[in-house]
Short mmCIF file of C-alpha atoms and ligand atoms in Angstrom, two decimals:
data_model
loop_
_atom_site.label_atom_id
_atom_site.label_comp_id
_atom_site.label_asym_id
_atom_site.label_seq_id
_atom_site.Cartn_x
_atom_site.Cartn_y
_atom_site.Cartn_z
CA UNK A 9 -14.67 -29.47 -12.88
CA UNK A 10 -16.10 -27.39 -10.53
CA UNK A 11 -16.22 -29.60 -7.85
CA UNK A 12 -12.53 -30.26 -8.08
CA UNK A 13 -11.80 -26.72 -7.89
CA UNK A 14 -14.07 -26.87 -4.54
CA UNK A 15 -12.07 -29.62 -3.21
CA UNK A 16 -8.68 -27.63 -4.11
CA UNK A 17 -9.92 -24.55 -2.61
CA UNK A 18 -11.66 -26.28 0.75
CA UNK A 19 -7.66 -27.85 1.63
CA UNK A 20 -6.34 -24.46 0.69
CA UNK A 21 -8.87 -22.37 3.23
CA UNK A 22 -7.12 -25.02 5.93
CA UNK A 23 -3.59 -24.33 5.17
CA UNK A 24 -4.02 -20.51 4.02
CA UNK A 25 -4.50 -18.23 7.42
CA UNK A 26 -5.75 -15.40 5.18
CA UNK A 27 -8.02 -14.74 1.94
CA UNK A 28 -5.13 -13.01 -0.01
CA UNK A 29 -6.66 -10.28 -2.60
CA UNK A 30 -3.32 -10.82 -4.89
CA UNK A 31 -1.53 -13.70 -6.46
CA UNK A 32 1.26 -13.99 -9.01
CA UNK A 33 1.97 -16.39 -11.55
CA UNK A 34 6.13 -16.59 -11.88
CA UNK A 35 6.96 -18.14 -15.25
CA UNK A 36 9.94 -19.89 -16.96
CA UNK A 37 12.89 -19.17 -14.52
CA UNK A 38 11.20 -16.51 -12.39
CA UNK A 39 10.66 -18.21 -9.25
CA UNK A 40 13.08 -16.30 -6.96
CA UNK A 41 9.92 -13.76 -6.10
CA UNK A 42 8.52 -16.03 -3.76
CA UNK A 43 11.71 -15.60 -1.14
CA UNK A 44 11.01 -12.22 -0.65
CA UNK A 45 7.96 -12.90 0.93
CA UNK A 46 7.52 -12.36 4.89
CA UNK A 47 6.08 -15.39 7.28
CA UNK A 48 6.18 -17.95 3.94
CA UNK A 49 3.45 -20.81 4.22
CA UNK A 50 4.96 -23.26 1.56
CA UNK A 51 2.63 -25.59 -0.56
CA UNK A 52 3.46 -28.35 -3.18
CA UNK A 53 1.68 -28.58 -6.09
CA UNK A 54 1.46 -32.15 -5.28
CA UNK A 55 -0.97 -31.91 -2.02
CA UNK A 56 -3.29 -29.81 -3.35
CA UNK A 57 -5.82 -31.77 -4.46
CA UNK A 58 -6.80 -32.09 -8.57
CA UNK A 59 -3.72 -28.93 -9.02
CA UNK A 60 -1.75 -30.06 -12.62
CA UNK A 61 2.09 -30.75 -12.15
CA UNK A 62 4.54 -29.07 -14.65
CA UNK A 63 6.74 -31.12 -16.48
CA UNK A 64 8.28 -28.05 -17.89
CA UNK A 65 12.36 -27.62 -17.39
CA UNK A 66 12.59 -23.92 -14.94
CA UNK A 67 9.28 -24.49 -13.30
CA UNK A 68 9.14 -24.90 -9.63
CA UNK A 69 5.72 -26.63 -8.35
CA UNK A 70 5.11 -24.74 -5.08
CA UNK A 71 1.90 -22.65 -3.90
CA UNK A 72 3.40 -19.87 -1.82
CA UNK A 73 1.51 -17.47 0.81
CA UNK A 74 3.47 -14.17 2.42
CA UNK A 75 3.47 -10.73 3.35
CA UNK A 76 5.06 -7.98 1.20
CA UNK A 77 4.28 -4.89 2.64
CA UNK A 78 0.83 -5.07 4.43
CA UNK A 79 -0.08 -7.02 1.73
CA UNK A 80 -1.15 -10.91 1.43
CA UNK A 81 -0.20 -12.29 -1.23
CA UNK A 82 -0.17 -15.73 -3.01
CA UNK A 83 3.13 -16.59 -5.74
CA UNK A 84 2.12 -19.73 -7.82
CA UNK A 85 6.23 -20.72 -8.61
CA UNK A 86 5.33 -22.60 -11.65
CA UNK A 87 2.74 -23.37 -13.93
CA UNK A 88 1.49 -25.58 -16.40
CA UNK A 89 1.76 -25.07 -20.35
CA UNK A 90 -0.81 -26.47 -23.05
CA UNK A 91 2.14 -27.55 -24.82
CA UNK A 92 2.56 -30.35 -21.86
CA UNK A 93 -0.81 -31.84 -23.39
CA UNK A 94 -3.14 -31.11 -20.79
CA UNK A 95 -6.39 -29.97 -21.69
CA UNK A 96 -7.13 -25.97 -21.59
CA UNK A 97 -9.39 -26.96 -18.29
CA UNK A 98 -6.24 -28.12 -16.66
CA UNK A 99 -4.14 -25.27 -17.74
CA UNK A 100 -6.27 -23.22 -15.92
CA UNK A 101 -7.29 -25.02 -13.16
CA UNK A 102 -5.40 -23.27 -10.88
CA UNK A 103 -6.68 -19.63 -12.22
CA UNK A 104 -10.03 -21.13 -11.22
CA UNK A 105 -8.92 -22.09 -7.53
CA UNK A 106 -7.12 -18.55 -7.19
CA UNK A 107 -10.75 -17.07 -8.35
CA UNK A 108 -12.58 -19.32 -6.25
CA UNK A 109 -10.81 -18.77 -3.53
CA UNK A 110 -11.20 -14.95 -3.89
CA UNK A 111 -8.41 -13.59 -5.36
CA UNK A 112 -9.05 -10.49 -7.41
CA UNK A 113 -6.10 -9.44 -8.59
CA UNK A 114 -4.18 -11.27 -10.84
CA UNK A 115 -0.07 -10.48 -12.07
CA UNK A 116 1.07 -12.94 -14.52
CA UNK A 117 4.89 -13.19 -15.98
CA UNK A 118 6.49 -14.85 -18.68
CA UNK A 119 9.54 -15.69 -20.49
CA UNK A 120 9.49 -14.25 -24.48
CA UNK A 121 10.94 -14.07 -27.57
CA UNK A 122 10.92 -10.44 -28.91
CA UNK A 123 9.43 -10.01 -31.67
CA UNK A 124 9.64 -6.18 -32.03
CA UNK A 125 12.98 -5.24 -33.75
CA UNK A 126 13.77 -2.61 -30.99
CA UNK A 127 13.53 -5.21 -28.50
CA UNK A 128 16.30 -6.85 -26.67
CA UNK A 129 16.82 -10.06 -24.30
CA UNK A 130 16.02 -8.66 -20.70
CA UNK A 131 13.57 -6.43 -21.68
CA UNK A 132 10.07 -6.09 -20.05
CA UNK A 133 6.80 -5.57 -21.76
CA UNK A 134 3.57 -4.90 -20.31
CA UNK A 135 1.01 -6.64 -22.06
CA UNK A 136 -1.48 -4.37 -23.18
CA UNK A 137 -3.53 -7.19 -25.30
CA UNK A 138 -2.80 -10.54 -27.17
CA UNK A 139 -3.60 -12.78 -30.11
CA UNK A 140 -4.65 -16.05 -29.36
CA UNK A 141 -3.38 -18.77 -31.66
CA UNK A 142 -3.15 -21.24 -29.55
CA UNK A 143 -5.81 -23.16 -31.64
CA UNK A 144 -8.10 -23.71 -28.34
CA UNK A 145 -9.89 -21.18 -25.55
CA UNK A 146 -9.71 -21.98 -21.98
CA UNK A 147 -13.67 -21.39 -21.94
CA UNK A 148 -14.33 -24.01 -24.28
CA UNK A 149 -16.54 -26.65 -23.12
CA UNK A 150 -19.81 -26.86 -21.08
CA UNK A 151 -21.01 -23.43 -19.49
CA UNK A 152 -21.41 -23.31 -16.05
CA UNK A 153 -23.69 -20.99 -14.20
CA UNK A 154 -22.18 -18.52 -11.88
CA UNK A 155 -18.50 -18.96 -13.13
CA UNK A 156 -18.35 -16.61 -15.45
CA UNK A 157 -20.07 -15.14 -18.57
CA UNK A 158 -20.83 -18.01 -21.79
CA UNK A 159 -18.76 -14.48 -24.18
CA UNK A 160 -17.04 -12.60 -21.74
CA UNK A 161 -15.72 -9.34 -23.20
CA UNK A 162 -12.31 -9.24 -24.26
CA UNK A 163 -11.97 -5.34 -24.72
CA UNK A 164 -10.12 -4.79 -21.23
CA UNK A 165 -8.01 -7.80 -20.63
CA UNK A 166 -5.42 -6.46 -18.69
CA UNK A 167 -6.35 -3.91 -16.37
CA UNK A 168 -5.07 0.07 -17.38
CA UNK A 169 -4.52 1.29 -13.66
CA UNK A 170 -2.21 -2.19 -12.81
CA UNK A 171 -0.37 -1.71 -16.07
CA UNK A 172 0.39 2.31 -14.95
CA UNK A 173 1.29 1.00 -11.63
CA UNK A 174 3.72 -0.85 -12.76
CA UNK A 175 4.69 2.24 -15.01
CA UNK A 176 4.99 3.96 -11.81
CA UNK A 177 7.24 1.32 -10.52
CA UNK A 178 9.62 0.58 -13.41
CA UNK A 179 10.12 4.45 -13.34
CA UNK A 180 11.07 4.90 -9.71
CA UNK A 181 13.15 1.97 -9.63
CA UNK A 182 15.05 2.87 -12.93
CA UNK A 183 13.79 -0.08 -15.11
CA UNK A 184 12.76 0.61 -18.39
CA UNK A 185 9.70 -0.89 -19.91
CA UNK A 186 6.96 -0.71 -22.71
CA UNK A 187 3.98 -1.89 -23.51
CA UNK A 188 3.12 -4.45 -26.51
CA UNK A 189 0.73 -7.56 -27.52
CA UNK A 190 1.96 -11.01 -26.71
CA UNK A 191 1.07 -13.45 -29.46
CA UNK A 192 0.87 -16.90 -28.41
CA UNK A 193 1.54 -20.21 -30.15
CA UNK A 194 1.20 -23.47 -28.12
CA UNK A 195 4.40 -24.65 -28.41
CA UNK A 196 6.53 -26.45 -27.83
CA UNK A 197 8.82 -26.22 -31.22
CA UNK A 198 9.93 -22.80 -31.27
CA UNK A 199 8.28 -20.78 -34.18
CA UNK A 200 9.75 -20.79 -37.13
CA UNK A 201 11.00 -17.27 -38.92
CA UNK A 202 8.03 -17.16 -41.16
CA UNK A 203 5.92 -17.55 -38.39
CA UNK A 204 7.68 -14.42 -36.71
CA UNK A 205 6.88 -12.50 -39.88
CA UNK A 206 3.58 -13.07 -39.84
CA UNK A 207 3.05 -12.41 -35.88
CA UNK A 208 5.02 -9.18 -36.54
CA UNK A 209 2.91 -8.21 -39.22
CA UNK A 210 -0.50 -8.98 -37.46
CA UNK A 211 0.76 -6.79 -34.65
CA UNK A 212 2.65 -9.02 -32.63
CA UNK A 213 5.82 -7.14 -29.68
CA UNK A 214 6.39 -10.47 -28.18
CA UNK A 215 5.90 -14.38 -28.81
CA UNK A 216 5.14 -17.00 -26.02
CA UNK A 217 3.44 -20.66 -25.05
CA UNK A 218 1.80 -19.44 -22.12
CA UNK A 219 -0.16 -16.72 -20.33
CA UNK A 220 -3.37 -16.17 -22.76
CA UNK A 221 -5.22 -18.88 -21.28
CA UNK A 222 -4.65 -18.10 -17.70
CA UNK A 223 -5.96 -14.33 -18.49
CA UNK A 224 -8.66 -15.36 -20.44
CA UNK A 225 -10.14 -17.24 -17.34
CA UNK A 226 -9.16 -14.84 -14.77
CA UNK A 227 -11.04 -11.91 -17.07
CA UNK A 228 -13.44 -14.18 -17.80
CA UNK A 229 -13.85 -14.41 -13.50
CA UNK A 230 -13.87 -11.00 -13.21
CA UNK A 231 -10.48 -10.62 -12.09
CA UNK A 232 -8.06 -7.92 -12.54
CA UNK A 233 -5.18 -9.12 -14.47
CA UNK A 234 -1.71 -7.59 -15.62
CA UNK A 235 1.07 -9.58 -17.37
CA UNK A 236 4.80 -8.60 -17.43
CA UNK A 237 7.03 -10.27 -20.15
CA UNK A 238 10.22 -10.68 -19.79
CA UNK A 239 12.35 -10.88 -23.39
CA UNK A 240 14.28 -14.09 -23.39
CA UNK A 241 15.62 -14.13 -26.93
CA UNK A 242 15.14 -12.43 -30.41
CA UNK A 243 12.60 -14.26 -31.94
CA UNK A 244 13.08 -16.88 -34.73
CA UNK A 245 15.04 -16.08 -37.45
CA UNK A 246 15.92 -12.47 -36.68
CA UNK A 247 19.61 -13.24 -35.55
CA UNK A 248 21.81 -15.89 -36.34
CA UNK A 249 21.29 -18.08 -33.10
CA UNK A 250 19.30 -21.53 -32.89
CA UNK A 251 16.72 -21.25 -29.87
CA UNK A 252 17.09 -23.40 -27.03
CA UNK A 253 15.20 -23.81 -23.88
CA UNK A 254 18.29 -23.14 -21.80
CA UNK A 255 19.21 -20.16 -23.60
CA UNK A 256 15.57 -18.78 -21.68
CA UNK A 257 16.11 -19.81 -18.93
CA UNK A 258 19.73 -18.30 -18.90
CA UNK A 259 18.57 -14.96 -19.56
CA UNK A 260 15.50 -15.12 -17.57
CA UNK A 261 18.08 -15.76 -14.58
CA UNK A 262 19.32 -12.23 -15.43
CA UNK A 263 16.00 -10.95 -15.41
CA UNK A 264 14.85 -11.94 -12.63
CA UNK A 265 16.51 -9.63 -10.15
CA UNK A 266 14.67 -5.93 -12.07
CA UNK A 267 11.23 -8.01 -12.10
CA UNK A 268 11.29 -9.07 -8.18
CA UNK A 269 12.21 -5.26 -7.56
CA UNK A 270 8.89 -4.14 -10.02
CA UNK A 271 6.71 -6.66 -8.33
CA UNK A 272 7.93 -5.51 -4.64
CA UNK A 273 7.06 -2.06 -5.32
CA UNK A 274 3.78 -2.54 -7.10
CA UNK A 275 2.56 -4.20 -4.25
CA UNK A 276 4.39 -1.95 -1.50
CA UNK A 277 2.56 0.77 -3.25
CA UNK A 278 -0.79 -0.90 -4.26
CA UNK A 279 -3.87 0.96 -2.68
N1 HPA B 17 9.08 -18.28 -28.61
C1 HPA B 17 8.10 -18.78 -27.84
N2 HPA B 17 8.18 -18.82 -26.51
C2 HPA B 17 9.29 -18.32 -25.94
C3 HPA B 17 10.33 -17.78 -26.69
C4 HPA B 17 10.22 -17.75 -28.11
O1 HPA B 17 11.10 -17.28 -28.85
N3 HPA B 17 11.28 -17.37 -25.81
C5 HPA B 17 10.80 -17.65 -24.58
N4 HPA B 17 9.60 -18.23 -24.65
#
């Protein structure tokens, strides 16, 4: 594997003018971030070499590079889900190229259901920790030297100075948000309400089929890592609605406008 995240990174270096210290991983219906970026260098998934393709309905497949700010910065519009069948090491195959290619911060969104009774769709949580019941770990497998510890620590997942940044941010821009632990299944069927219940009662603010194993590697790297949620839906079986893919991506289209104006000022005011 780690050759092909060599051979990813060595085409990158030739298309990338810079060695961006940020990236951002836009999920379910939140690809509009990338236009706001200055002097755009546009990549598809499809020529970088080994990179997964989603299959997944709201998911762009473009590597962008830009300026916001003074700031480099590199927007994967897309990703790939477990639920898609790849294996973890796909899933976070491109986690690994963003490491290996020197990133060290990483921001991670998602579309939700809220699980938390006082939540509401187009709300934003900031992850301050998850529970992964995914059934796998991205780690899983053969260890190799120099990529990152065989039991990384798991106490500091998400980094307390990005997740007060963006604190800072939602408060000057007028956007309310809170923190919580995403719980995440691997999908695809939505949950079902006993499985709410018992996410709720082990803890659980929000539900979701992505996200853990991308900052389980990027931790596991040594990256920093934040992850903003964005609440599609009330979880299963806490209103009378059936779930439906679309109904995300509807709301997430709302969404999208307050988290492009948190991510622009987190990085126009990152030190
Ligand atoms: N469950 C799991 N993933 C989701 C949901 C949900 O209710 N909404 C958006 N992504």
């Amino acid at each position: 594997m780690i050759e092909k995240v060599k051979a990813a990174c060595a085409f990158l270096r030739e298309r990338i003018p810079s060695s961006p210290e940020s990236a951002v991983i836009l999920g379910s219906g939140l690809g509009f971030f990338a236009d706001s970026l200055e002097g755009r260098t546009v990549i598809s998934y499809e020529e970088i070499p080994n990179w997964p393709l989603s299959t997944a309905p709201g998911h762009g497949g473009r590597l962008v590079y830009g300026r916001l700010g003074d700031r480099d910065v590199l927007v994967m519009q897309g990703r790939v889900h477990y639920y898609e069948g790849y294996p973890m090491e796909q899933v976070v195959f491109p986690v690994r190229v963003l490491g290996e290619f020197g990133v060290k911060n990483l921001v991670i969104t998602n579309a939700s259901g809220g699980v938390d009774t006082a939540l509401s769709p187009g709300d934003i949580v900031l992850l301050e920790d998850h529970i992964n019941f995914m059934g796998a770990n991205p780690l899983r497998g053969p260890d190799t030297p120099g990529w990152n510890d065989r039991f990384p620590d798991m106490t500091r997942c998400y980094d307390e100075e990005f997740t007060a940044a963006f604190e800072a941010a939602a408060a000057a821009e007028g956007v309310p948000v809170r923190r919580g632990v995403y719980f995440a299944f691997s999908g695809p069927s939505f949950e079902t309400p006993a499985e709410i219940r018992m996410a709720r009662t082990l803890g659980a603010t929000v539900v979701g089929m992505s996200t853990v194993p991308e900052a389980i590697t990027a931790n596991a790297m040594g990256l920093r890592v934040c992850a903003l949620s964005c609440v599609a839906n009330a979880a299963a079986g806490m209103t009378m609605n059936t779930l439906t893919g679309q109904e995300v991506l509807d709301e997430m289209a709302k969404t999208s406008e307050k988290l492009i104006r948190l991510l622009n000022r987190f990085f126009k005011e990152m030190r």
